Amino acid sequence: MVTPTPAIQRAFERAHERWRSSIEGILKKEGALSLEDAAKMLGTNPETVNQMRKKGRLIGLRGLQGDYRYPPRQLDEDGQPFGELPQLIEKLNGHWAAYRFLTQTHPELEGVTGEDALRQGRGEEVLSVADAISEGSFT
C-alpha cells in the first residue's frame, strides 16, 4: 500500500471538508425536511416516507449523520411529490442527481429549472431532457 505524502493528505482533508460543508450548506439552504417533518407534510408516517424514498418515489438526500433529508422543492402545489420523480431518479441514476436536475436551469427547458418546468406542467419535456442527459446527448 502506498502512503500518501503529507501534502496529498492535507489536500485530501481540505477536499473532504469542502464536501462536508457543501452537503451541510445545501440541506440547510433548501430547508430540507427531517423524516418526521416530511411525514407530517405528506400526511403519512415516517415508515411510509422511508419506503417512498427506497422505491424512488421521493428524493431523500443523505446527510452527514447518515439521516435522510427531504427537499420541499420536489413537492407540487398540493404538497405531494411530483409524479415524474420516480422516472427522474431512475433516468438520472440517483437522488442527488435528480435533486440537482430540479435545481439547475436547463437551456433545453428555455432556461428554467427542472422544478419550474414541472410546476408549469411540462412533465414530458422534463423527462425528455432527463433522457438526453442520461444518454449524454441533447436535443
XYZ file of C-alpha atoms in Angstrom:
139
model
C 0.000 0.000 0.000
C 1.287 3.444 -0.942
C 1.323 6.009 1.844
C 0.288 9.493 0.666
C 2.664 12.344 1.238
C 1.714 14.895 3.924
C 0.828 17.417 1.206
C -1.506 14.952 -0.522
C -3.055 14.011 2.814
C -3.714 17.703 3.632
C -5.225 18.258 0.172
C -7.499 15.257 0.685
C -8.579 16.549 4.114
C -9.354 20.013 2.691
C -11.379 18.466 -0.150
C -13.259 16.309 2.326
C -14.063 19.330 4.479
C -15.312 21.266 1.413
C -17.542 18.305 0.563
C -18.930 18.210 4.125
C -19.575 21.968 4.082
C -21.255 21.686 0.700
C -23.639 18.961 1.891
C -24.477 20.899 5.062
C -24.992 24.106 3.080
C -27.290 22.520 0.512
C -29.502 20.845 3.089
C -29.694 23.970 5.231
C -30.310 26.324 2.292
C -33.013 24.072 0.931
C -34.821 23.883 4.241
C -34.710 20.125 3.744
C -37.234 18.363 5.947
C -36.430 15.740 8.521
C -38.064 12.343 8.182
C -40.680 13.289 10.756
C -41.430 16.665 9.165
C -41.677 15.092 5.696
C -44.146 12.545 7.081
C -46.275 15.335 8.573
C -46.191 17.343 5.357
C -47.186 14.308 3.304
C -49.887 13.300 5.791
C -48.336 9.914 6.476
C -45.904 8.192 8.824
C -42.095 8.030 8.785
C -42.009 4.404 7.631
C -44.072 5.253 4.559
C -41.714 8.150 3.766
C -38.755 5.761 4.071
C -40.453 3.311 1.721
C -41.221 6.096 -0.762
C -37.539 7.078 -0.739
C -36.337 3.496 -1.124
C -38.724 2.920 -4.045
C -37.572 6.135 -5.736
C -40.879 7.940 -5.321
C -39.399 10.697 -3.148
C -35.984 12.362 -3.184
C -34.143 11.697 0.045
C -30.706 13.287 0.386
C -28.399 11.562 2.797
C -26.929 13.980 5.301
C -23.626 13.801 7.128
C -25.116 11.980 10.107
C -26.490 9.238 7.856
C -30.041 10.528 8.089
C -32.100 11.457 5.064
C -33.473 14.921 4.431
C -36.275 15.737 2.026
C -36.116 18.928 -0.062
C -39.536 20.587 -0.294
C -38.937 21.657 -3.912
C -39.871 18.126 -5.020
C -43.442 18.711 -3.863
C -46.192 20.122 -6.046
C -48.655 22.852 -5.077
C -50.730 20.262 -3.193
C -47.723 19.216 -1.097
C -47.311 15.875 -2.886
C -44.235 14.611 -4.747
C -44.188 15.376 -8.446
C -45.407 12.358 -10.365
C -42.291 12.433 -12.551
C -39.896 11.904 -9.614
C -39.579 8.118 -9.953
C -38.621 8.453 -13.608
C -36.223 11.323 -12.911
C -34.477 9.413 -10.126
C -34.174 6.361 -12.370
C -33.105 8.188 -15.538
C -30.550 10.339 -13.727
C -29.280 7.454 -11.599
C -29.971 8.675 -8.104
C -31.444 11.098 -5.657
C -28.660 13.699 -5.655
C -28.621 13.822 -9.459
C -32.416 14.222 -9.587
C -32.195 16.968 -6.961
C -29.537 18.797 -8.999
C -31.704 18.457 -12.104
C -34.619 20.094 -10.277
C -32.474 22.981 -9.015
C -30.438 23.783 -12.122
C -31.574 25.764 -15.133
C -31.600 23.952 -18.447
C -31.321 25.615 -21.861
C -33.439 22.766 -23.236
C -36.241 23.925 -20.900
C -35.979 27.522 -22.095
C -33.600 28.379 -19.255
C -35.850 27.392 -16.343
C -35.113 24.834 -13.642
C -36.480 21.324 -13.758
C -38.672 22.207 -10.802
C -40.129 25.267 -12.535
C -40.821 23.271 -15.693
C -42.684 20.653 -13.630
C -44.704 23.405 -11.941
C -45.579 24.676 -15.425
C -46.988 21.252 -16.327
C -44.149 20.379 -18.707
C -43.521 16.886 -17.329
C -42.999 15.150 -20.688
C -40.488 17.783 -21.714
C -38.655 17.442 -18.381
C -38.393 13.683 -18.813
C -37.159 14.106 -22.370
C -34.363 16.392 -21.188
C -33.507 13.944 -18.409
C -33.299 11.197 -21.056
C -30.923 13.303 -23.138
C -28.738 13.970 -20.109
C -28.627 10.312 -19.128
C -27.687 9.335 -22.688
C -25.099 12.097 -22.978
C -26.927 13.755 -25.851
C -29.004 16.880 -26.002
C -31.958 17.944 -28.143
